[in-house]
Amino acid sequence: MTRGLPQRRSLRRPKPFSGEQVWIVQHDETPHNTVLGVFATDDEAYVFMDAVKDDYPDGVICSSFPIPYRSTDGAVRYRTAD
């Protein structure tokens, strides 16, 4: 029994984000609030935030940004880990 050449798998492009906002988890240890993750839902963001909060003693924050977002659009809502 002989084997043919391996089949090449088709790579599918990810579906484009179609939500109205994204949730960003950042750590609050630097002036730049380094981004740790970007999520489509607040549930995903809070699960991740809870998983990493102990790795950052000075805090982890979560914020939502409407799509599109510009820094001139106004205030952003921030939440800290409870």
N, CA, C and O atoms as a CHARMM CRD file, in Angstrom:
* protein
*
  328
    1    1 MET  N      0.84100  -1.16700   0.00000 PROA 1      0.00000
    2    1 MET  CA     0.00000   0.00000   0.00000 PROA 1      0.00000
    3    1 MET  C      0.88800   1.23100   0.00000 PROA 1      0.00000
    4    1 MET  O      1.75400   1.37300   0.86300 PROA 1      0.00000
    5    2 THR  N      0.68600   2.10200  -0.93600 PROA 2      0.00000
    6    2 THR  CA     1.49800   3.30900  -1.01900 PROA 2      0.00000
    7    2 THR  C      0.64800   4.51000  -0.65500 PROA 2      0.00000
    8    2 THR  O     -0.56600   4.54100  -0.85200 PROA 2      0.00000
    9    3 ARG  N      1.32100   5.46100  -0.13300 PROA 3      0.00000
   10    3 ARG  CA     0.63200   6.69800   0.23300 PROA 3      0.00000
   11    3 ARG  C      0.91200   7.75300  -0.81900 PROA 3      0.00000
   12    3 ARG  O      2.02600   7.85200  -1.33300 PROA 3      0.00000
   13    4 GLY  N     -0.07000   8.51400  -1.12700 PROA 4      0.00000
   14    4 GLY  CA     0.11000   9.62600  -2.05100 PROA 4      0.00000
   15    4 GLY  C      0.69700  10.81800  -1.31300 PROA 4      0.00000
   16    4 GLY  O      1.00800  10.73900  -0.12500 PROA 4      0.00000
   17    5 LEU  N      0.83900  11.88900  -2.01300 PROA 5      0.00000
   18    5 LEU  CA     1.32700  13.11000  -1.38900 PROA 5      0.00000
   19    5 LEU  C      0.31700  13.59500  -0.35800 PROA 5      0.00000
   20    5 LEU  O     -0.88900  13.42700  -0.53400 PROA 5      0.00000
   21    6 PRO  N      0.81200  14.19400   0.71200 PROA 6      0.00000
   22    6 PRO  CA    -0.13600  14.68400   1.72600 PROA 6      0.00000
   23    6 PRO  C     -1.06300  15.74600   1.13700 PROA 6      0.00000
   24    6 PRO  O     -0.65800  16.58100   0.32900 PROA 6      0.00000
   25    7 GLN  N     -2.29700  15.68100   1.56500 PROA 7      0.00000
   26    7 GLN  CA    -3.27100  16.67700   1.12000 PROA 7      0.00000
   27    7 GLN  C     -2.96100  18.02300   1.76500 PROA 7      0.00000
   28    7 GLN  O     -2.67100  18.10100   2.95900 PROA 7      0.00000
   29    8 ARG  N     -3.02500  19.03700   0.99000 PROA 8      0.00000
   30    8 ARG  CA    -2.78500  20.38200   1.52100 PROA 8      0.00000
   31    8 ARG  C     -4.09600  20.90200   2.10500 PROA 8      0.00000
   32    8 ARG  O     -5.12600  20.93000   1.43200 PROA 8      0.00000
   33    9 ARG  N     -4.03600  21.30700   3.35700 PROA 9      0.00000
   34    9 ARG  CA    -5.24100  21.82900   4.00600 PROA 9      0.00000
   35    9 ARG  C     -5.50900  23.25200   3.54500 PROA 9      0.00000
   36    9 ARG  O     -4.59300  24.05200   3.35400 PROA 9      0.00000
   37   10 SER  N     -6.74700  23.53200   3.37800 PROA 10     0.00000
   38   10 SER  CA    -7.15400  24.87500   3.00300 PROA 10     0.00000
   39   10 SER  C     -7.17900  25.74600   4.25900 PROA 10     0.00000
   40   10 SER  O     -7.80600  25.39400   5.25800 PROA 10     0.00000
   41   11 LEU  N     -6.50800  26.85500   4.19700 PROA 11     0.00000
   42   11 LEU  CA    -6.52800  27.78600   5.32900 PROA 11     0.00000
   43   11 LEU  C     -7.65600  28.78200   5.12600 PROA 11     0.00000
   44   11 LEU  O     -7.73600  29.46000   4.10200 PROA 11     0.00000
   45   12 ARG  N     -8.51900  28.85200   6.11700 PROA 12     0.00000
   46   12 ARG  CA    -9.63000  29.79500   6.04400 PROA 12     0.00000
   47   12 ARG  C     -9.24200  31.09300   6.72100 PROA 12     0.00000
   48   12 ARG  O     -8.59000  31.09200   7.76500 PROA 12     0.00000
   49   13 ARG  N     -9.64000  32.17600   6.13400 PROA 13     0.00000
   50   13 ARG  CA    -9.42000  33.47200   6.75500 PROA 13     0.00000
   51   13 ARG  C    -10.36500  33.62600   7.93400 PROA 13     0.00000
   52   13 ARG  O    -11.50600  33.16800   7.87800 PROA 13     0.00000
   53   14 PRO  N     -9.90100  34.26900   9.00600 PROA 14     0.00000
   54   14 PRO  CA   -10.82100  34.50000  10.12300 PROA 14     0.00000
   55   14 PRO  C    -11.93200  35.45300   9.70600 PROA 14     0.00000
   56   14 PRO  O    -11.74900  36.31300   8.84500 PROA 14     0.00000
   57   15 LYS  N    -13.08000  35.27900  10.33300 PROA 15     0.00000
   58   15 LYS  CA   -14.19200  36.17700  10.04300 PROA 15     0.00000
   59   15 LYS  C    -13.85800  37.56300  10.57200 PROA 15     0.00000
   60   15 LYS  O    -13.29500  37.68800  11.66000 PROA 15     0.00000
   61   16 PRO  N    -14.19300  38.59600   9.82600 PROA 16     0.00000
   62   16 PRO  CA   -13.92300  39.94900  10.32800 PROA 16     0.00000
   63   16 PRO  C    -14.77900  40.26200  11.54600 PROA 16     0.00000
   64   16 PRO  O    -15.91100  39.79200  11.66100 PROA 16     0.00000
   65   17 PHE  N    -14.23500  41.04600  12.43600 PROA 17     0.00000
   66   17 PHE  CA   -14.96400  41.45600  13.62900 PROA 17     0.00000
   67   17 PHE  C    -16.14500  42.31200  13.20700 PROA 17     0.00000
   68   17 PHE  O    -15.98300  43.24900  12.42500 PROA 17     0.00000
   69   18 SER  N    -17.32700  42.00300  13.71200 PROA 18     0.00000
   70   18 SER  CA   -18.51700  42.75400  13.31400 PROA 18     0.00000
   71   18 SER  C    -19.23900  43.37200  14.50600 PROA 18     0.00000
   72   18 SER  O    -20.39400  43.78400  14.39200 PROA 18     0.00000
   73   19 GLY  N    -18.56300  43.43600  15.64100 PROA 19     0.00000
   74   19 GLY  CA   -19.18400  44.00100  16.83300 PROA 19     0.00000
   75   19 GLY  C    -19.14200  45.51400  16.85200 PROA 19     0.00000
   76   19 GLY  O    -18.55900  46.14500  15.97100 PROA 19     0.00000
   77   20 GLU  N    -19.76400  46.08400  17.86000 PROA 20     0.00000
   78   20 GLU  CA   -19.80500  47.52400  17.99300 PROA 20     0.00000
   79   20 GLU  C    -18.71500  48.05400  18.91100 PROA 20     0.00000
   80   20 GLU  O    -18.45400  49.25700  18.93800 PROA 20     0.00000
   81   21 GLN  N    -18.07200  47.15400  19.66900 PROA 21     0.00000
   82   21 GLN  CA   -17.01200  47.58000  20.57700 PROA 21     0.00000
   83   21 GLN  C    -16.06400  46.42500  20.84600 PROA 21     0.00000
   84   21 GLN  O    -16.40400  45.26100  20.63400 PROA 21     0.00000
   85   22 VAL  N    -14.87400  46.76200  21.31500 PROA 22     0.00000
   86   22 VAL  CA   -13.92000  45.75300  21.76000 PROA 22     0.00000
   87   22 VAL  C    -13.60200  46.03900  23.22100 PROA 22     0.00000
   88   22 VAL  O    -13.76300  47.16100  23.70300 PROA 22     0.00000
   89   23 TRP  N    -13.15200  45.00900  23.90700 PROA 23     0.00000
   90   23 TRP  CA   -12.76800  45.10100  25.30700 PROA 23     0.00000
   91   23 TRP  C    -11.27100  44.86200  25.38300 PROA 23     0.00000
   92   23 TRP  O    -10.77000  43.87000  24.85400 PROA 23     0.00000
   93   24 ILE  N    -10.55700  45.76500  26.03600 PROA 24     0.00000
   94   24 ILE  CA    -9.10300  45.68400  26.12300 PROA 24     0.00000
   95   24 ILE  C     -8.69800  45.51800  27.57800 PROA 24     0.00000
   96   24 ILE  O     -9.12000  46.28500  28.44400 PROA 24     0.00000
   97   25 VAL  N     -7.86800  44.50000  27.83900 PROA 25     0.00000
   98   25 VAL  CA    -7.31800  44.27200  29.17400 PROA 25     0.00000
   99   25 VAL  C     -5.88900  44.79100  29.16100 PROA 25     0.00000
  100   25 VAL  O     -5.08600  44.43000  28.30000 PROA 25     0.00000
  101   26 GLN  N     -5.58700  45.65100  30.13800 PROA 26     0.00000
  102   26 GLN  CA    -4.27700  46.28900  30.23600 PROA 26     0.00000
  103   26 GLN  C     -3.74500  46.14300  31.64800 PROA 26     0.00000
  104   26 GLN  O     -4.50800  45.92400  32.58900 PROA 26     0.00000
  105   27 HSD  N     -2.42000  46.26700  31.79400 PROA 27     0.00000
  106   27 HSD  CA    -1.91800  46.34100  33.16300 PROA 27     0.00000
  107   27 HSD  C     -1.54200  47.77200  33.44400 PROA 27     0.00000
  108   27 HSD  O     -1.12000  48.51300  32.55600 PROA 27     0.00000
  109   28 ASP  N     -1.69900  48.14400  34.68000 PROA 28     0.00000
  110   28 ASP  CA    -1.60600  49.53700  35.10000 PROA 28     0.00000
  111   28 ASP  C     -0.26100  49.83300  35.75200 PROA 28     0.00000
  112   28 ASP  O     -0.16700  50.75000  36.56800 PROA 28     0.00000
  113   29 GLU  N      0.78400  49.07700  35.41000 PROA 29     0.00000
  114   29 GLU  CA     2.09000  49.24100  36.05000 PROA 29     0.00000
  115   29 GLU  C      2.97200  50.26200  35.36000 PROA 29     0.00000
  116   29 GLU  O      3.96900  50.70200  35.93100 PROA 29     0.00000
  117   30 THR  N      2.62600  50.64000  34.15500 PROA 30     0.00000
  118   30 THR  CA     3.44400  51.59200  33.41100 PROA 30     0.00000
  119   30 THR  C      2.56300  52.73600  32.94000 PROA 30     0.00000
  120   30 THR  O      1.34000  52.60100  32.88800 PROA 30     0.00000
  121   31 PRO  N      3.17100  53.85000  32.59900 PROA 31     0.00000
  122   31 PRO  CA     2.36800  54.96300  32.08200 PROA 31     0.00000
  123   31 PRO  C      1.66200  54.62700  30.76800 PROA 31     0.00000
  124   31 PRO  O      0.71100  55.30600  30.38100 PROA 31     0.00000
  125   32 HSD  N      2.12500  53.58500  30.08700 PROA 32     0.00000
  126   32 HSD  CA     1.56000  53.24900  28.79000 PROA 32     0.00000
  127   32 HSD  C      0.41500  52.24200  28.85800 PROA 32     0.00000
  128   32 HSD  O     -0.19600  51.93500  27.83500 PROA 32     0.00000
  129   33 ASN  N      0.11700  51.72700  30.04600 PROA 33     0.00000
  130   33 ASN  CA    -0.96500  50.73700  30.20400 PROA 33     0.00000
  131   33 ASN  C     -0.87200  49.65200  29.12600 PROA 33     0.00000
  132   33 ASN  O     -1.75300  49.53900  28.27300 PROA 33     0.00000
  133   34 THR  N      0.18000  48.87500  29.17200 PROA 34     0.00000
  134   34 THR  CA     0.45000  47.86300  28.16300 PROA 34     0.00000
  135   34 THR  C     -0.73700  46.93100  27.95600 PROA 34     0.00000
  136   34 THR  O     -1.29500  46.40400  28.91900 PROA 34     0.00000
  137   35 VAL  N     -1.11600  46.73100  26.71100 PROA 35     0.00000
  138   35 VAL  CA    -2.25300  45.88100  26.36000 PROA 35     0.00000
  139   35 VAL  C     -1.87100  44.42000  26.55000 PROA 35     0.00000
  140   35 VAL  O     -0.85100  43.95900  26.03800 PROA 35     0.00000
  141   36 LEU  N     -2.70600  43.69800  27.29200 PROA 36     0.00000
  142   36 LEU  CA    -2.50400  42.26900  27.53100 PROA 36     0.00000
  143   36 LEU  C     -3.40800  41.41900  26.64500 PROA 36     0.00000
  144   36 LEU  O     -3.07000  40.27500  26.34000 PROA 36     0.00000
  145   37 GLY  N     -4.54300  41.95700  26.23200 PROA 37     0.00000
  146   37 GLY  CA    -5.45900  41.21200  25.37300 PROA 37     0.00000
  147   37 GLY  C     -6.58200  42.09000  24.85800 PROA 37     0.00000
  148   37 GLY  O     -6.95700  43.07300  25.49600 PROA 37     0.00000
  149   38 VAL  N     -7.11900  41.72900  23.69200 PROA 38     0.00000
  150   38 VAL  CA    -8.24500  42.43000  23.07600 PROA 38     0.00000
  151   38 VAL  C     -9.32700  41.39200  22.80400 PROA 38     0.00000
  152   38 VAL  O     -9.05500  40.33800  22.23000 PROA 38     0.00000
  153   39 PHE  N    -10.56500  41.69800  23.22200 PROA 39     0.00000
  154   39 PHE  CA   -11.64000  40.71600  23.17900 PROA 39     0.00000
  155   39 PHE  C    -12.90900  41.28800  22.57800 PROA 39     0.00000
  156   39 PHE  O    -13.14700  42.49500  22.62300 PROA 39     0.00000
  157   40 ALA  N    -13.72300  40.40400  22.01500 PROA 40     0.00000
  158   40 ALA  CA   -14.97700  40.80100  21.38400 PROA 40     0.00000
  159   40 ALA  C    -16.10000  41.00400  22.39500 PROA 40     0.00000
  160   40 ALA  O    -17.04600  41.74600  22.13000 PROA 40     0.00000
  161   41 THR  N    -16.00300  40.34200  23.56600 PROA 41     0.00000
  162   41 THR  CA   -17.07200  40.46800  24.56100 PROA 41     0.00000
  163   41 THR  C    -16.47700  40.77100  25.93400 PROA 41     0.00000
  164   41 THR  O    -15.31500  40.47600  26.21300 PROA 41     0.00000
  165   42 ASP  N    -17.30500  41.36200  26.76900 PROA 42     0.00000
  166   42 ASP  CA   -16.85600  41.64300  28.12800 PROA 42     0.00000
  167   42 ASP  C    -16.64600  40.35500  28.91400 PROA 42     0.00000
  168   42 ASP  O    -15.76500  40.29600  29.77200 PROA 42     0.00000
  169   43 ASP  N    -17.44500  39.31500  28.63500 PROA 43     0.00000
  170   43 ASP  CA   -17.26600  38.02900  29.32500 PROA 43     0.00000
  171   43 ASP  C    -15.87300  37.45900  29.07600 PROA 43     0.00000
  172   43 ASP  O    -15.20200  37.02600  30.01300 PROA 43     0.00000
  173   44 GLU  N    -15.43600  37.45800  27.81600 PROA 44     0.00000
  174   44 GLU  CA   -14.10200  36.95800  27.47800 PROA 44     0.00000
  175   44 GLU  C    -13.02300  37.78400  28.16900 PROA 44     0.00000
  176   44 GLU  O    -12.05100  37.23800  28.69100 PROA 44     0.00000
  177   45 ALA  N    -13.20000  39.09100  28.16800 PROA 45     0.00000
  178   45 ALA  CA   -12.21100  39.98000  28.77500 PROA 45     0.00000
  179   45 ALA  C    -12.10700  39.75600  30.27800 PROA 45     0.00000
  180   45 ALA  O    -11.00300  39.71600  30.82000 PROA 45     0.00000
  181   46 TYR  N    -13.24600  39.61000  30.96000 PROA 46     0.00000
  182   46 TYR  CA   -13.21600  39.44100  32.41100 PROA 46     0.00000
  183   46 TYR  C    -12.67000  38.08000  32.82900 PROA 46     0.00000
  184   46 TYR  O    -12.02800  37.96700  33.87300 PROA 46     0.00000
  185   47 VAL  N    -12.91500  37.05000  32.03000 PROA 47     0.00000
  186   47 VAL  CA   -12.32000  35.74400  32.32000 PROA 47     0.00000
  187   47 VAL  C    -10.79800  35.84500  32.23000 PROA 47     0.00000
  188   47 VAL  O    -10.08100  35.34800  33.09800 PROA 47     0.00000
  189   48 PHE  N    -10.31700  36.49100  31.17300 PROA 48     0.00000
  190   48 PHE  CA    -8.87100  36.65800  31.01000 PROA 48     0.00000
  191   48 PHE  C     -8.30100  37.55000  32.11300 PROA 48     0.00000
  192   48 PHE  O     -7.25400  37.24100  32.68100 PROA 48     0.00000
  193   49 MET  N     -8.98200  38.64800  32.41600 PROA 49     0.00000
  194   49 MET  CA    -8.52300  39.57400  33.44700 PROA 49     0.00000
  195   49 MET  C     -8.39800  38.86000  34.78800 PROA 49     0.00000
  196   49 MET  O     -7.43300  39.07100  35.52300 PROA 49     0.00000
  197   50 ASP  N     -9.37200  38.02100  35.10200 PROA 50     0.00000
  198   50 ASP  CA    -9.32300  37.27400  36.35400 PROA 50     0.00000
  199   50 ASP  C     -8.15700  36.28700  36.36200 PROA 50     0.00000
  200   50 ASP  O     -7.54900  36.04700  37.40500 PROA 50     0.00000
  201   51 ALA  N     -7.85100  35.71800  35.20400 PROA 51     0.00000
  202   51 ALA  CA    -6.76200  34.73600  35.12000 PROA 51     0.00000
  203   51 ALA  C     -5.37800  35.36500  35.28400 PROA 51     0.00000
  204   51 ALA  O     -4.46300  34.71200  35.78700 PROA 51     0.00000
  205   52 VAL  N     -5.21200  36.62900  34.86600 PROA 52     0.00000
  206   52 VAL  CA    -3.87000  37.24200  34.89300 PROA 52     0.00000
  207   52 VAL  C     -3.68800  38.30000  35.98000 PROA 52     0.00000
  208   52 VAL  O     -2.57600  38.79300  36.16800 PROA 52     0.00000
  209   53 LYS  N     -4.74100  38.65700  36.69100 PROA 53     0.00000
  210   53 LYS  CA    -4.65900  39.78100  37.63400 PROA 53     0.00000
  211   53 LYS  C     -3.59000  39.59400  38.71000 PROA 53     0.00000
  212   53 LYS  O     -2.99300  40.57600  39.15200 PROA 53     0.00000
  213   54 ASP  N     -3.33700  38.36400  39.13800 PROA 54     0.00000
  214   54 ASP  CA    -2.33400  38.13700  40.18300 PROA 54     0.00000
  215   54 ASP  C     -0.90600  38.27100  39.66300 PROA 54     0.00000
  216   54 ASP  O      0.03200  38.36900  40.45400 PROA 54     0.00000
  217   55 ASP  N     -0.73300  38.27600  38.34500 PROA 55     0.00000
  218   55 ASP  CA     0.59300  38.45000  37.75500 PROA 55     0.00000
  219   55 ASP  C      1.04600  39.90300  37.75200 PROA 55     0.00000
  220   55 ASP  O      2.21800  40.18000  37.49400 PROA 55     0.00000
  221   56 TYR  N      0.13600  40.84200  38.03400 PROA 56     0.00000
  222   56 TYR  CA     0.42600  42.26900  37.97700 PROA 56     0.00000
  223   56 TYR  C      0.00600  42.93600  39.28500 PROA 56     0.00000
  224   56 TYR  O     -1.14000  43.36700  39.42000 PROA 56     0.00000
  225   57 PRO  N      0.92900  43.02500  40.25300 PROA 57     0.00000
  226   57 PRO  CA     0.57600  43.51500  41.58500 PROA 57     0.00000
  227   57 PRO  C      0.01300  44.93900  41.60200 PROA 57     0.00000
  228   57 PRO  O     -0.75200  45.28400  42.50300 PROA 57     0.00000
  229   58 ASP  N      0.37700  45.76100  40.62900 PROA 58     0.00000
  230   58 ASP  CA    -0.13100  47.13200  40.62400 PROA 58     0.00000
  231   58 ASP  C     -1.45100  47.29100  39.88800 PROA 58     0.00000
  232   58 ASP  O     -1.96100  48.40300  39.75400 PROA 58     0.00000
  233   59 GLY  N     -2.00100  46.19300  39.41400 PROA 59     0.00000
  234   59 GLY  CA    -3.34300  46.28200  38.85700 PROA 59     0.00000
  235   59 GLY  C     -3.49700  45.87000  37.41500 PROA 59     0.00000
  236   59 GLY  O     -2.57200  45.97100  36.60900 PROA 59     0.00000
  237   60 VAL  N     -4.68900  45.40500  37.11200 PROA 60     0.00000
  238   60 VAL  CA    -5.11900  45.06500  35.76500 PROA 60     0.00000
  239   60 VAL  C     -6.43700  45.79000  35.55700 PROA 60     0.00000
  240   60 VAL  O     -7.31300  45.76000  36.42100 PROA 60     0.00000
  241   61 ILE  N     -6.57700  46.43400  34.41700 PROA 61     0.00000
  242   61 ILE  CA    -7.80700  47.15300  34.12500 PROA 61     0.00000
  243   61 ILE  C     -8.41500  46.63700  32.83000 PROA 61     0.00000
  244   61 ILE  O     -7.72600  46.06700  31.98300 PROA 61     0.00000
  245   62 CYS  N     -9.70300  46.84700  32.69500 PROA 62     0.00000
  246   62 CYS  CA   -10.42600  46.46300  31.49600 PROA 62     0.00000
  247   62 CYS  C    -11.19400  47.68800  31.01900 PROA 62     0.00000
  248   62 CYS  O    -11.82000  48.39100  31.81200 PROA 62     0.00000
  249   63 SER  N    -11.13700  47.93100  29.72800 PROA 63     0.00000
  250   63 SER  CA   -11.84800  49.08000  29.18500 PROA 63     0.00000
  251   63 SER  C    -12.53600  48.68900  27.89100 PROA 63     0.00000
  252   63 SER  O    -12.07000  47.80600  27.17100 PROA 63     0.00000
  253   64 SER  N    -13.63600  49.34500  27.60400 PROA 64     0.00000
  254   64 SER  CA   -14.32900  49.09200  26.34200 PROA 64     0.00000
  255   64 SER  C    -14.10600  50.28700  25.42900 PROA 64     0.00000
  256   64 SER  O    -14.07800  51.43600  25.87100 PROA 64     0.00000
  257   65 PHE  N    -13.95000  49.99000  24.15500 PROA 65     0.00000
  258   65 PHE  CA   -13.75800  51.02100  23.14800 PROA 65     0.00000
  259   65 PHE  C    -14.75500  50.77700  22.02700 PROA 65     0.00000
  260   65 PHE  O    -14.82500  49.66800  21.49800 PROA 65     0.00000
  261   66 PRO  N    -15.52800  51.79400  21.65300 PROA 66     0.00000
  262   66 PRO  CA   -16.43400  51.63400  20.52500 PROA 66     0.00000
  263   66 PRO  C    -15.62200  51.53400  19.22800 PROA 66     0.00000
  264   66 PRO  O    -14.51100  52.05500  19.14000 PROA 66     0.00000
  265   67 ILE  N    -16.18300  50.86700  18.24100 PROA 67     0.00000
  266   67 ILE  CA   -15.54500  50.75000  16.93700 PROA 67     0.00000
  267   67 ILE  C    -16.31700  51.62800  15.97000 PROA 67     0.00000
  268   67 ILE  O    -17.52600  51.43000  15.85300 PROA 67     0.00000
  269   68 PRO  N    -15.72800  52.57000  15.27300 PROA 68     0.00000
  270   68 PRO  CA   -14.33500  52.99200  15.37700 PROA 68     0.00000
  271   68 PRO  C    -14.12900  53.84000  16.62400 PROA 68     0.00000
  272   68 PRO  O    -15.07800  54.40600  17.16500 PROA 68     0.00000
  273   69 TYR  N    -12.88300  53.92200  17.07300 PROA 69     0.00000
  274   69 TYR  CA   -12.52700  54.71400  18.24400 PROA 69     0.00000
  275   69 TYR  C    -11.39100  55.66600  17.88100 PROA 69     0.00000
  276   69 TYR  O    -10.43500  55.28400  17.20700 PROA 69     0.00000
  277   70 ARG  N    -11.51000  56.88300  18.32900 PROA 70     0.00000
  278   70 ARG  CA   -10.44200  57.87100  18.19700 PROA 70     0.00000
  279   70 ARG  C    -10.22200  58.49700  19.56300 PROA 70     0.00000
  280   70 ARG  O    -11.17700  58.67200  20.32000 PROA 70     0.00000
  281   71 SER  N     -9.01400  58.83100  19.88500 PROA 71     0.00000
  282   71 SER  CA    -8.71600  59.40600  21.20400 PROA 71     0.00000
  283   71 SER  C     -9.46800  60.70300  21.44100 PROA 71     0.00000
  284   71 SER  O     -9.63400  61.11400  22.58900 PROA 71     0.00000
  285   72 THR  N     -9.92200  61.35000  20.39500 PROA 72     0.00000
  286   72 THR  CA   -10.65600  62.60600  20.52400 PROA 72     0.00000
  287   72 THR  C    -12.15200  62.40800  20.73400 PROA 72     0.00000
  288   72 THR  O    -12.89400  63.38200  20.85800 PROA 72     0.00000
  289   73 ASP  N    -12.60700  61.13900  20.77600 PROA 73     0.00000
  290   73 ASP  CA   -14.03700  60.85500  20.89200 PROA 73     0.00000
  291   73 ASP  C    -14.61000  61.07100  22.28900 PROA 73     0.00000
  292   73 ASP  O    -15.82600  61.20100  22.43200 PROA 73     0.00000
  293   74 GLY  N    -13.77900  61.11400  23.30900 PROA 74     0.00000
  294   74 GLY  CA   -14.29500  61.31800  24.65600 PROA 74     0.00000
  295   74 GLY  C    -13.80300  60.27100  25.62600 PROA 74     0.00000
  296   74 GLY  O    -12.82100  59.57600  25.36700 PROA 74     0.00000
  297   75 ALA  N    -14.48300  60.16500  26.72900 PROA 75     0.00000
  298   75 ALA  CA   -14.05900  59.30600  27.83600 PROA 75     0.00000
  299   75 ALA  C    -14.18500  57.82700  27.49300 PROA 75     0.00000
  300   75 ALA  O    -15.00800  57.42000  26.67300 PROA 75     0.00000
  301   76 VAL  N    -13.34400  57.04500  28.14600 PROA 76     0.00000
  302   76 VAL  CA   -13.37300  55.58900  28.03400 PROA 76     0.00000
  303   76 VAL  C    -13.69000  55.03900  29.40200 PROA 76     0.00000
  304   76 VAL  O    -13.21200  55.55300  30.41300 PROA 76     0.00000
  305   77 ARG  N    -14.48800  54.00500  29.43700 PROA 77     0.00000
  306   77 ARG  CA   -14.87500  53.38800  30.70200 PROA 77     0.00000
  307   77 ARG  C    -13.82200  52.36500  31.10800 PROA 77     0.00000
  308   77 ARG  O    -13.53100  51.43600  30.35400 PROA 77     0.00000
  309   78 TYR  N    -13.25200  52.53200  32.29200 PROA 78     0.00000
  310   78 TYR  CA   -12.25500  51.60000  32.81900 PROA 78     0.00000
  311   78 TYR  C    -12.84100  50.87400  34.01900 PROA 78     0.00000
  312   78 TYR  O    -13.58900  51.45500  34.80400 PROA 78     0.00000
  313   79 ARG  N    -12.49300  49.59700  34.15400 PROA 79     0.00000
  314   79 ARG  CA   -12.87900  48.82500  35.31900 PROA 79     0.00000
  315   79 ARG  C    -11.65200  48.10500  35.84200 PROA 79     0.00000
  316   79 ARG  O    -10.81000  47.65000  35.06700 PROA 79     0.00000
  317   80 THR  N    -11.55600  48.00400  37.13800 PROA 80     0.00000
  318   80 THR  CA   -10.44000  47.26900  37.74300 PROA 80     0.00000
  319   80 THR  C    -10.91200  45.90200  38.17100 PROA 80     0.00000
  320   80 THR  O    -12.11000  45.65700  38.31000 PROA 80     0.00000
  321   81 ALA  N     -9.96500  45.01900  38.37700 PROA 81     0.00000
  322   81 ALA  CA   -10.31500  43.67900  38.85900 PROA 81     0.00000
  323   81 ALA  C    -10.82300  43.79000  40.29300 PROA 81     0.00000
  324   81 ALA  O    -10.25000  44.51300  41.10800 PROA 81     0.00000
  325   82 ASP  N    -11.88700  43.08000  40.59300 PROA 82     0.00000
  326   82 ASP  CA   -12.44100  43.11300  41.96400 PROA 82     0.00000
  327   82 ASP  C    -11.67800  42.20800  42.87800 PROA 82     0.00000
  328   82 ASP  O    -12.00300  42.11100  44.06100 PROA 82     0.00000
